[in-house]
Short mmCIF file of C-alpha atoms in Angstrom, two decimals:
data_model
loop_
_atom_site.label_atom_id
_atom_site.label_comp_id
_atom_site.label_asym_id
_atom_site.label_seq_id
_atom_site.Cartn_x
_atom_site.Cartn_y
_atom_site.Cartn_z
CA MET I 1 -21.86 38.98 -24.75
CA GLU I 2 -20.25 36.07 -26.41
CA GLU I 3 -17.97 35.44 -23.28
CA ASP I 4 -21.04 35.41 -20.92
CA ASP I 5 -23.22 32.93 -23.33
CA ALA I 6 -20.18 30.67 -23.36
CA THR I 7 -20.33 30.52 -19.53
CA ILE I 8 -24.11 30.08 -19.19
CA THR I 9 -23.71 27.20 -21.86
CA ALA I 10 -20.76 25.78 -19.80
CA ARG I 11 -22.89 26.11 -16.79
CA GLU I 12 -25.78 24.17 -18.45
CA GLN I 13 -23.93 21.52 -19.53
CA ASN I 14 -22.07 20.92 -15.92
CA PHE I 15 -25.44 21.18 -14.55
CA HIS I 16 -26.91 18.36 -16.92
CA SER I 17 -24.15 16.32 -16.40
CA GLN I 18 -24.37 16.41 -13.08
CA VAL I 19 -28.11 15.73 -13.12
CA ARG I 20 -27.41 12.64 -15.46
CA GLU I 21 -24.75 11.23 -13.12
CA TYR I 22 -27.12 11.46 -10.12
CA ILE I 23 -29.86 9.68 -12.03
CA ILE I 24 -27.39 6.99 -13.09
CA CYS I 25 -26.18 6.52 -9.55
CA PHE I 26 -29.93 6.30 -8.36
CA LEU I 27 -30.69 3.86 -10.96
CA LEU I 28 -27.77 1.50 -10.24
CA PHE I 29 -28.54 1.62 -6.61
CA ALA I 30 -32.25 1.21 -6.92
CA VAL I 31 -31.25 -2.26 -8.77
CA LEU I 32 -29.14 -3.34 -6.04
CA TYR I 33 -31.33 -2.16 -3.36
CA PHE I 34 -34.39 -4.62 -4.87
CA VAL I 35 -31.87 -7.40 -5.06
CA SER I 36 -30.63 -7.12 -1.76
CA TYR I 37 -34.42 -6.95 -0.39
CA PHE I 38 -35.20 -10.08 -2.17
CA ILE I 39 -32.06 -11.82 -0.81
CA ILE I 40 -32.69 -10.63 2.86
CA THR I 41 -36.32 -11.57 2.68
CA ARG I 42 -35.57 -15.01 1.46
CA TYR I 43 -33.51 -15.61 4.63
CA LYS I 44 -35.61 -13.73 7.16
CA ARG I 45 -37.42 -15.74 9.47
CA LYS I 46 -41.32 -15.17 8.83
CA ALA I 47 -43.44 -13.58 11.12
CA ASP I 48 -47.30 -13.11 11.57
CA ASP I 49 -49.03 -10.46 9.78
CA HIS I 50 -50.30 -8.86 13.21
CA GLU I 51 -49.05 -5.27 12.83
CA ASP I 52 -47.86 -4.34 16.41
CA GLU I 53 -44.77 -2.30 17.83
CA ASP I 54 -42.20 -4.93 17.28
CA ALA I 55 -43.46 -5.40 13.70
CA ILE I 56 -43.00 -1.95 12.88
CA VAL I 57 -39.32 -2.06 14.38
CA ASN I 58 -38.60 -5.00 12.68
CA ARG I 59 -39.63 -3.80 9.29
CA ILE I 60 -37.53 -0.46 9.87
CA SER I 61 -34.59 -2.67 10.83
CA LEU I 62 -35.17 -4.81 7.59
CA TYR I 63 -34.97 -1.43 5.44
CA LEU I 64 -31.79 -0.48 7.02
CA CYS I 65 -30.28 -3.87 6.44
CA THR I 66 -31.37 -3.86 2.97
CA PHE I 67 -29.54 -0.25 2.38
CA THR I 68 -26.50 -1.82 3.98
CA LEU I 69 -26.36 -4.81 1.59
CA ALA I 70 -26.86 -2.63 -1.30
CA VAL I 71 -24.06 -0.30 -0.34
CA SER I 72 -21.85 -3.61 0.12
CA ALA I 73 -22.78 -4.78 -3.43
CA GLY I 74 -21.77 -1.49 -4.67
CA ALA I 75 -18.59 -1.77 -2.94
CA VAL I 76 -17.83 -5.28 -4.58
CA LEU I 77 -18.78 -3.87 -7.96
CA LEU I 78 -16.40 -0.68 -7.83
CA LEU I 79 -13.58 -2.05 -8.85
CA PRO I 80 -15.12 -4.26 -12.00
CA PHE I 81 -17.21 -1.37 -13.08
CA SER I 82 -14.31 0.98 -13.10
CA ILE I 83 -11.94 -1.60 -14.95
CA VAL I 84 -14.87 -2.45 -17.65
CA SER I 85 -15.37 1.44 -18.04
CA ASN I 86 -11.66 2.17 -18.52
CA GLU I 87 -11.53 -0.59 -21.34
CA ILE I 88 -14.68 0.67 -22.98
CA LEU I 89 -13.77 4.32 -23.00
CA LEU I 90 -10.28 3.13 -24.52
CA SER I 91 -12.08 1.25 -27.25
CA PHE I 92 -14.62 3.77 -28.07
CA PRO I 93 -13.46 7.08 -26.98
CA LYS I 94 -15.46 9.12 -29.20
CA ASN I 95 -18.92 7.18 -29.38
CA TYR I 96 -21.88 9.49 -28.63
CA TYR I 97 -23.85 6.80 -26.78
CA ILE I 98 -21.15 6.36 -23.96
CA GLN I 99 -20.47 10.07 -23.24
CA TRP I 100 -22.24 9.29 -19.95
CA LEU I 101 -19.65 7.11 -18.84
CA ASN I 102 -16.55 9.51 -17.70
CA GLY I 103 -14.16 10.12 -15.10
CA SER I 104 -16.39 12.15 -13.05
CA LEU I 105 -19.31 9.58 -12.85
CA ILE I 106 -16.86 6.86 -11.65
CA HIS I 107 -15.24 9.36 -9.14
CA GLY I 108 -18.50 10.09 -8.05
CA LEU I 109 -19.42 6.58 -7.54
CA TRP I 110 -16.45 5.82 -5.20
CA ASN I 111 -17.03 8.97 -2.97
CA LEU I 112 -20.68 7.80 -2.68
CA VAL I 113 -19.85 4.19 -1.57
CA SER I 114 -17.33 5.55 0.62
CA LEU I 115 -19.91 7.92 2.12
CA PHE I 116 -22.66 5.36 2.30
CA SER I 117 -20.31 2.69 3.95
CA ASN I 118 -19.34 5.21 6.71
CA LEU I 119 -23.03 6.12 7.06
CA CYS I 120 -24.17 2.32 7.41
CA LEU I 121 -21.28 1.51 9.54
CA PHE I 122 -21.20 4.11 12.20
CA MET I 123 -24.85 5.00 12.15
CA LEU I 124 -27.47 2.78 10.47
CA MET I 125 -26.33 -0.53 11.77
CA PRO I 126 -25.93 0.40 15.55
CA PHE I 127 -29.27 2.17 15.15
CA ALA I 128 -30.78 -0.84 13.81
CA TYR I 129 -29.46 -3.07 16.43
CA PHE I 130 -30.20 -0.73 19.42
CA PHE I 131 -33.66 0.02 18.18
CA LEU I 132 -34.24 -3.48 17.67
CA GLU I 133 -33.09 -4.59 21.13
CA SER I 134 -34.48 -1.14 23.04
CA GLU I 135 -37.59 -1.46 25.09
CA GLY I 136 -37.68 2.22 26.45
CA PHE I 137 -35.97 3.74 29.68
CA ALA I 138 -37.90 2.44 33.13
CA GLY I 139 -40.61 4.61 34.10
CA SER I 140 -41.43 5.97 30.67
CA LYS I 141 -44.27 5.58 28.43
CA LYS I 142 -43.72 2.34 26.34
CA GLY I 143 -43.78 2.74 22.43
CA ILE I 144 -42.08 3.51 19.20
CA LYS I 145 -40.83 6.99 20.94
CA ALA I 146 -39.59 5.86 23.73
CA ARG I 147 -37.34 3.36 21.80
CA VAL I 148 -36.35 5.80 19.58
CA LEU I 149 -35.16 8.09 22.41
CA GLU I 150 -33.46 5.08 24.02
CA THR I 151 -31.69 4.14 20.73
CA PHE I 152 -30.38 7.80 20.35
CA VAL I 153 -28.97 7.78 23.89
CA MET I 154 -26.94 4.56 23.15
CA LEU I 155 -25.69 5.95 19.87
CA ILE I 156 -24.47 9.14 21.51
CA LEU I 157 -22.59 7.05 24.26
CA LEU I 158 -21.08 4.50 21.76
CA GLY I 159 -19.90 7.48 19.61
CA LEU I 160 -18.24 9.39 22.66
CA LEU I 161 -16.81 5.77 23.61
CA ILE I 162 -15.33 5.17 20.14
CA LEU I 163 -14.19 8.98 20.00
CA GLY I 164 -12.12 8.48 23.28
CA ILE I 165 -10.69 5.09 22.07
CA VAL I 166 -9.43 6.49 18.62
CA TRP I 167 -8.11 9.71 20.42
CA VAL I 168 -6.17 7.89 22.72
CA ALA I 169 -5.10 5.34 20.42
CA SER I 170 -3.96 8.16 17.91
CA ALA I 171 -2.02 10.14 20.75
CA LEU I 172 -0.20 6.82 21.83
CA ILE I 173 0.78 6.02 18.21
CA ASP I 174 1.50 9.43 16.84
CA ASN I 175 2.12 12.01 19.98
CA ASP I 176 2.85 15.08 17.90
CA ALA I 177 1.20 18.79 18.10
CA ALA I 178 -0.23 18.17 14.42
CA SER I 179 -1.73 14.80 14.92
CA MET I 180 -3.37 15.99 18.18
CA GLU I 181 -4.85 19.17 16.36
CA SER I 182 -5.84 17.24 13.47
CA LEU I 183 -8.07 14.68 15.68
CA TYR I 184 -10.40 17.90 16.41
CA ASP I 185 -11.37 18.15 12.73
CA LEU I 186 -14.20 15.44 12.94
CA TRP I 187 -15.20 15.49 9.22
CA GLU I 188 -11.65 16.05 7.56
CA PHE I 189 -9.61 13.84 9.84
CA TYR I 190 -11.35 11.86 12.43
CA LEU I 191 -13.95 9.96 10.34
CA PRO I 192 -11.22 9.08 7.66
CA TYR I 193 -8.90 8.25 10.27
CA LEU I 194 -11.53 5.73 11.82
CA TYR I 195 -12.46 4.49 8.49
CA SER I 196 -9.03 3.62 7.69
CA CYS I 197 -8.74 1.57 10.95
CA ILE I 198 -12.11 -0.32 10.15
CA SER I 199 -10.58 -0.97 6.64
CA LEU I 200 -7.32 -2.22 8.10
CA MET I 201 -9.65 -4.37 10.10
CA GLY I 202 -11.51 -5.71 7.20
CA GLY I 203 -8.19 -6.02 5.26
CA LEU I 204 -7.01 -8.39 8.21
CA LEU I 205 -10.06 -10.26 8.16
CA LEU I 206 -10.12 -10.92 4.58
CA LEU I 207 -6.38 -12.13 4.82
CA LEU I 208 -7.82 -14.63 7.41
CA CYS I 209 -10.90 -15.51 5.32
CA THR I 210 -10.09 -15.54 1.74
CA PRO I 211 -7.23 -18.36 2.11
CA VAL I 212 -9.71 -20.74 4.25
CA GLY I 213 -12.23 -19.77 1.65
CA LEU I 214 -9.95 -20.69 -1.47
CA SER I 215 -9.55 -24.06 -0.22
CA ARG I 216 -13.17 -24.53 1.06
CA MET I 217 -14.32 -23.59 -2.48
CA PHE I 218 -13.31 -27.25 -3.47
CA THR I 219 -15.50 -28.71 -0.65
CA VAL I 220 -18.56 -26.33 -1.44
CA MET I 221 -18.60 -26.92 -5.04
CA GLY I 222 -18.23 -30.81 -4.51
CA GLN I 223 -21.41 -30.62 -2.39
CA LEU I 224 -23.22 -28.68 -4.97
CA LEU I 225 -22.20 -30.63 -8.14
CA VAL I 226 -22.43 -34.22 -8.74
CA LYS I 227 -19.38 -36.25 -8.68
CA PRO I 228 -18.23 -39.05 -11.17
CA THR I 229 -19.26 -42.54 -10.65
CA ILE I 230 -16.08 -44.76 -10.29
CA LEU I 231 -16.34 -48.09 -9.11
CA GLU I 232 -19.27 -47.63 -7.37
CA ASP I 233 -22.80 -49.37 -7.30
CA LEU I 234 -25.30 -46.68 -6.41
CA ASP I 235 -28.42 -49.24 -6.64
CA GLU I 236 -26.61 -51.16 -3.79
CA GLN I 237 -25.98 -48.00 -1.76
CA ILE I 238 -29.56 -46.80 -2.15
CA TYR I 239 -30.69 -50.42 -1.22
CA CYS I 240 -28.84 -50.37 2.05
CA ILE I 241 -29.88 -46.51 2.87
CA HIS I 242 -33.53 -47.61 2.25
CA LEU I 243 -33.23 -50.66 4.41
CA GLN I 244 -31.72 -48.38 7.17
CA GLU I 245 -34.48 -45.87 6.82
CA GLU I 246 -37.22 -48.63 7.26
CA ALA I 247 -35.34 -49.92 10.34
CA LEU I 248 -35.07 -46.52 11.84
CA GLN I 249 -38.64 -45.76 11.04
CA ARG I 250 -40.07 -48.79 12.78
CA ARG I 251 -37.89 -48.26 15.81
CA LEU I 252 -39.09 -44.94 16.16
CA ASN I 253 -42.86 -46.01 15.49
CA GLY I 254 -42.49 -48.81 18.13
CA MET I 255 -40.89 -46.63 20.81
CA THR I 256 -42.56 -46.63 24.18
CA SER I 257 -42.15 -44.46 27.40
CA HIS I 258 -39.50 -46.91 28.51
CA SER I 259 -37.27 -47.31 25.77
CA GLN I 260 -33.67 -46.91 26.01
CA TYR I 261 -33.50 -44.97 22.66
CA ASN I 262 -33.99 -41.11 22.72
CA PRO I 263 -36.67 -40.22 20.00
CA VAL I 264 -35.02 -36.85 19.41
CA ASP I 265 -31.78 -38.68 18.44
CA LEU I 266 -33.66 -41.01 16.47
CA GLN I 267 -35.49 -38.49 14.44
CA GLN I 268 -32.30 -36.61 13.79
CA GLU I 269 -30.54 -39.86 12.47
CA LEU I 270 -33.63 -40.61 10.40
CA ASP I 271 -33.60 -37.07 8.85
CA GLY I 272 -29.70 -37.51 8.09
CA VAL I 273 -30.53 -40.91 6.31
CA ARG I 274 -33.35 -39.35 3.99
CA SER I 275 -30.85 -36.30 3.39
CA MET I 276 -28.39 -39.00 2.08
CA LYS I 277 -31.00 -40.99 0.27
CA ASN I 278 -31.74 -38.02 -1.74
CA LYS I 279 -28.13 -37.25 -2.48
CA LEU I 280 -27.75 -40.52 -3.74
CA GLU I 281 -30.84 -40.59 -6.04
CA ARG I 282 -29.88 -37.43 -7.31
CA ARG I 283 -26.36 -38.78 -8.30
CA LYS I 284 -28.22 -41.54 -9.90
CA LYS I 285 -30.46 -39.32 -11.97
CA ALA I 286 -27.69 -37.10 -13.00
CA SER I 287 -26.50 -37.22 -16.65
CA ALA I 288 -23.15 -38.57 -17.83
CA TRP I 289 -22.39 -34.99 -18.95
CA GLU I 290 -23.24 -33.57 -15.72
CA LYS I 291 -21.29 -36.38 -13.70
CA ASN I 292 -18.17 -36.80 -16.15
CA LEU I 293 -17.73 -33.19 -17.47
CA VAL I 294 -19.09 -30.48 -15.27
CA TYR I 295 -17.60 -31.52 -12.17
CA PRO I 296 -13.71 -32.02 -13.58
CA VAL I 297 -14.21 -28.54 -15.54
CA VAL I 298 -15.33 -26.61 -12.14
CA MET I 299 -12.62 -28.16 -10.16
CA LEU I 300 -9.96 -27.25 -12.93
CA ILE I 301 -11.54 -23.58 -13.08
CA LEU I 302 -11.25 -23.44 -9.12
CA LEU I 303 -7.48 -24.68 -9.25
CA ALA I 304 -6.81 -22.43 -12.16
CA GLY I 305 -8.16 -19.35 -10.27
CA THR I 306 -6.54 -19.98 -7.16
CA THR I 307 -3.15 -20.78 -8.54
CA ILE I 308 -3.27 -17.52 -10.91
CA SER I 309 -4.30 -15.39 -7.65
CA VAL I 310 -1.12 -16.90 -5.83
CA LEU I 311 1.18 -16.34 -8.75
CA LEU I 312 0.16 -12.71 -9.12
CA VAL I 313 0.68 -12.11 -5.63
CA VAL I 314 4.40 -13.63 -5.84
CA PHE I 315 4.91 -11.34 -8.73
CA ASN I 316 3.49 -8.52 -6.63
CA ILE I 317 5.81 -9.32 -4.07
CA LEU I 318 8.83 -8.98 -6.55
CA TYR I 319 7.47 -5.77 -7.89
CA LEU I 320 7.35 -4.37 -4.60
CA LEU I 321 10.97 -5.22 -3.87
CA VAL I 322 12.24 -3.67 -7.30
CA ASP I 323 9.93 -0.86 -7.98
CA GLU I 324 8.11 1.46 -5.61
CA THR I 325 5.44 2.27 -8.01
CA ALA I 326 3.81 -1.28 -7.23
CA MET I 327 2.80 0.50 -3.69
CA PRO I 328 -0.87 0.90 -3.58
CA ARG I 329 -1.98 4.56 -4.05
CA GLY I 330 -4.80 6.85 -4.27
CA SER I 331 -5.55 8.90 -7.29
CA LYS I 332 -7.36 12.35 -7.45
CA GLU I 333 -7.16 12.59 -11.20
CA GLN I 334 -10.17 11.83 -13.68
CA GLY I 335 -7.68 10.12 -16.11
CA ILE I 336 -10.24 7.12 -16.89
CA GLY I 337 -10.04 6.04 -20.40
CA SER I 338 -6.40 7.08 -20.80
CA ALA I 339 -4.37 4.08 -20.90
CA SER I 340 -5.04 0.13 -20.53
CA LEU I 341 -4.12 -0.88 -16.91
CA SER I 342 -3.57 -4.55 -18.08
CA THR I 343 -0.66 -5.89 -20.25
CA PHE I 344 -3.08 -8.18 -21.97
CA GLY I 345 -5.69 -5.53 -22.78
CA PHE I 346 -9.40 -6.22 -22.68
CA VAL I 347 -8.61 -10.09 -21.74
CA GLY I 348 -6.43 -9.12 -18.92
CA ALA I 349 -9.19 -6.90 -17.65
CA ALA I 350 -11.76 -9.47 -17.88
CA LEU I 351 -9.28 -11.74 -15.74
CA GLU I 352 -8.96 -9.49 -13.21
CA ILE I 353 -12.81 -8.93 -12.86
CA ILE I 354 -13.18 -12.65 -12.57
CA LEU I 355 -10.45 -12.78 -10.17
CA ILE I 356 -11.98 -10.08 -7.94
CA PHE I 357 -15.28 -11.88 -7.70
CA TYR I 358 -13.92 -14.90 -7.12
CA LEU I 359 -11.90 -13.44 -4.22
CA MET I 360 -14.88 -11.90 -2.82
CA VAL I 361 -17.01 -15.17 -2.88
CA SER I 362 -14.01 -17.25 -1.48
CA SER I 363 -13.77 -14.59 1.64
CA VAL I 364 -17.57 -14.69 2.26
CA VAL I 365 -17.48 -18.40 2.27
CA GLY I 366 -14.18 -18.92 4.42
CA PHE I 367 -15.96 -16.09 6.89
CA TYR I 368 -18.74 -18.51 7.58
CA SER I 369 -16.41 -21.44 7.54
CA LEU I 370 -14.67 -20.10 10.52
CA ARG I 371 -16.00 -21.33 13.83
CA VAL I 372 -15.92 -17.85 15.52
CA PHE I 373 -18.64 -16.95 12.74
CA GLU I 374 -20.38 -20.04 12.20
CA GLU I 375 -23.45 -18.70 14.45
CA LEU I 376 -23.76 -15.83 12.03
CA THR I 377 -24.68 -18.00 8.92
CA PRO I 378 -28.06 -17.34 7.60
CA ARG I 379 -30.73 -19.86 7.31
CA LYS I 380 -33.40 -19.73 4.66
CA ASP I 381 -36.55 -18.44 6.19
CA ASP I 382 -35.34 -19.14 9.81
CA THR I 383 -32.89 -16.24 10.10
CA THR I 384 -33.33 -13.65 13.10
CA MET I 385 -32.99 -9.85 12.48
CA THR I 386 -30.21 -9.75 14.96
CA THR I 387 -28.05 -12.21 12.83
CA ILE I 388 -29.02 -10.65 9.63
CA ILE I 389 -27.75 -7.40 11.19
CA GLY I 390 -24.78 -9.29 12.08
CA CYS I 391 -24.25 -10.73 8.44
CA CYS I 392 -24.72 -7.22 6.79
CA VAL I 393 -22.25 -5.47 9.03
CA SER I 394 -19.63 -8.50 8.39
CA ILE I 395 -20.30 -8.49 4.83
CA LEU I 396 -20.15 -4.43 4.59
CA VAL I 397 -16.53 -4.81 5.96
CA LEU I 398 -15.52 -7.45 3.83
CA SER I 399 -16.68 -5.68 0.59
CA SER I 400 -15.24 -2.05 1.90
CA ALA I 401 -11.81 -3.79 2.04
CA LEU I 402 -12.05 -5.73 -1.20
CA PRO I 403 -10.89 -2.75 -3.31
CA VAL I 404 -8.06 -1.97 -1.13
CA MET I 405 -6.86 -5.71 -0.73
CA SER I 406 -7.30 -6.20 -4.68
CA ARG I 407 -4.88 -3.05 -5.07
CA THR I 408 -2.71 -4.35 -2.20
CA LEU I 409 -2.03 -7.86 -3.60
CA GLY I 410 -1.67 -6.63 -7.34
CA ILE I 411 -4.56 -8.29 -8.60
CA THR I 412 -5.44 -5.16 -10.54
CA ARG I 413 -3.21 -1.89 -11.06
CA PHE I 414 -6.30 0.29 -11.05
CA ASP I 415 -5.51 2.99 -8.64
CA LEU I 416 -8.08 3.80 -5.55
CA LEU I 417 -10.33 6.49 -5.72
CA GLY I 418 -12.08 9.03 -3.47
CA ASP I 419 -11.42 8.24 0.20
CA PHE I 420 -10.15 4.64 -0.43
CA GLY I 421 -6.80 5.96 -1.30
CA ARG I 422 -6.57 8.08 1.84
CA PHE I 423 -5.90 5.21 4.13
CA ASN I 424 -2.81 5.94 6.28
CA TRP I 425 -1.51 2.28 6.22
CA LEU I 426 -1.39 1.86 2.49
CA GLY I 427 1.88 4.02 2.65
CA ASN I 428 3.58 1.53 4.85
CA PHE I 429 6.02 -0.49 2.87
CA TYR I 430 6.47 -2.96 5.44
CA ILE I 431 2.45 -3.63 6.26
CA VAL I 432 2.02 -3.88 2.28
CA LEU I 433 5.02 -6.57 1.93
CA SER I 434 3.87 -8.39 5.04
CA TYR I 435 0.17 -8.68 3.90
CA ASN I 436 1.44 -9.84 0.30
CA ILE I 437 3.84 -12.31 1.90
CA LEU I 438 1.14 -13.51 4.53
CA PHE I 439 -1.61 -14.09 1.99
CA ALA I 440 0.77 -16.39 -0.60
CA VAL I 441 1.90 -18.19 2.60
CA VAL I 442 -1.32 -18.90 3.96
CA THR I 443 -3.34 -19.46 1.08
CA THR I 444 -0.46 -22.30 0.03
CA LEU I 445 -0.65 -23.90 3.16
CA CYS I 446 -4.29 -23.96 2.93
CA LEU I 447 -4.31 -25.55 -0.22
CA VAL I 448 -1.48 -28.13 0.40
CA ARG I 449 -3.37 -28.97 3.68
CA LYS I 450 -6.51 -29.43 1.52
CA PHE I 451 -5.22 -31.66 -1.18
CA THR I 452 -2.95 -33.98 1.03
CA SER I 453 -5.68 -34.62 3.90
CA ALA I 454 -6.65 -38.07 2.34
CA VAL I 455 -2.97 -39.02 2.36
CA ARG I 456 -2.74 -37.76 5.73
CA GLU I 457 -5.79 -39.70 6.73
CA GLU I 458 -4.33 -42.93 5.27
CA LEU I 459 -0.89 -42.68 6.90
CA LEU I 460 -2.48 -42.10 10.46
CA LYS I 461 -4.55 -45.29 9.83
CA ALA I 462 -1.57 -47.20 8.94
CA LEU I 463 0.23 -45.97 11.80
CA GLY I 464 -2.71 -46.81 14.07
CA LEU I 465 -3.02 -43.17 15.08
CA ASP I 466 -6.45 -42.57 13.42
CA LYS I 467 -7.95 -42.71 17.06
CA LEU I 468 -6.02 -39.68 18.28
CA HIS I 469 -7.90 -37.33 16.18
CA LEU I 470 -5.03 -35.79 14.75
CA SER I 471 -6.72 -34.76 11.64
CA ASN I 472 -9.74 -32.69 11.38
CA ASN I 473 -11.55 -35.23 9.11
CA THR I 474 -11.24 -37.87 11.53
CA ARG I 475 -14.06 -36.27 13.40
CA GLU I 476 -16.39 -36.74 10.84
CA PRO I 477 -18.60 -39.54 10.98
CA GLU I 478 -17.57 -42.62 9.11
CA LYS I 479 -20.80 -43.54 7.73
CA HIS I 480 -21.22 -41.18 4.87
CA SER I 481 -19.34 -38.60 3.22
CA SER I 482 -20.97 -35.00 2.43
CA ASN I 483 -21.49 -35.93 -1.07
CA GLY I 484 -23.58 -39.20 -0.75
CA HIS I 485 -20.57 -41.41 -1.03
CA GLN I 486 -21.31 -44.30 1.55
CA LYS I 487 -17.61 -45.19 3.00
CA SER I 488 -18.90 -48.30 4.78
CA LEU I 489 -21.67 -50.48 4.58
#
């Protein structure tokens, strides 16, 4: 009887712990969902209040995009949340109020994020896109049902196409009987293998976007902050801009049908002059602390973060060459809170979390800075649902590959949990080593190119080669810079 009572008690505790974990996961996801909904509605193009078929389709696509963006946010928060949980359990191992924070919860979060990432990437986002573009088959009755039918047919055809491509690729790469038979196991092998390929593509995309974003962050922060005023007369610049604005306004008002000026071009030039005037006025109204302290401190923080990231990658390259334990690997044990993963304890863990967020923000900035993806840049209250779907898919791919990239580059020593540790390419030494070397080299080259651009411009001008457009910055207008400085009056 005592054994039966102990078994029942253990079952009840297990049941209550699982219910508690589900409630915690639901609450966390609900917060992420509401934040994601607020972000998407901020950029989504405003439509009329007329309730028709297209409005219903747009609303369904909006909910699917919100779900996908919430999953992306969860993937970004996986490593920071796990690192913080590990340090808290180390500091307070027997505290009653943090007993809910355990290895089972952390593993459950990793598995749920992996599952939802697959669901969004292979089901929800293709459904949202095809549903948005569908009109129903020719000859059928128009309506929501016809559009849903066409969407499911397109999804089935797309699934068969991807299945065939991956099957042929796997047969060409690893042509043995075991590999061929395992491809028939859809759930245990095929989907993880396909997600491994997507993760590798996301890792390569991060390798391309993150170095560009690390160098681009200095320009972005320079546009958001107010630069120090050194040997500049802002009143004179504002006066010149004001005269130019009045001249353009008079030219635009007195324009006739036979005028040699294009009114559209004049209006664009007038808008640019007004924007420049607002920036100069903002610089003039800024306090001395904002101009002389905030800007240098932020630039030093960005430089320090970038330098530490590159140094960690260099040290990780050395570890890979001398110690095989530096290879990224998955873990199935629930050993959360057993040992600190950083040499400097909680301070080192906090630094790892800051670097992870910094790399994610830099990768997003670099992604939208690339010319290939410039059209996906969201605009406030003027972004179509098709563009929002593309943005959500891109951010999902980047965020899903972020834990893998952080562990591969040695930013953190936290082992990958769940399906994130089952990627085939993580066990290849040459791929991991090449990834680290490329990241360090490309990031260094981007930073050198960023900080030597002014010197290159002066050299080109001194040699008389500035008209050959050998530098990217020579294509920018010479009148004003992006932060409101007037280069020539």
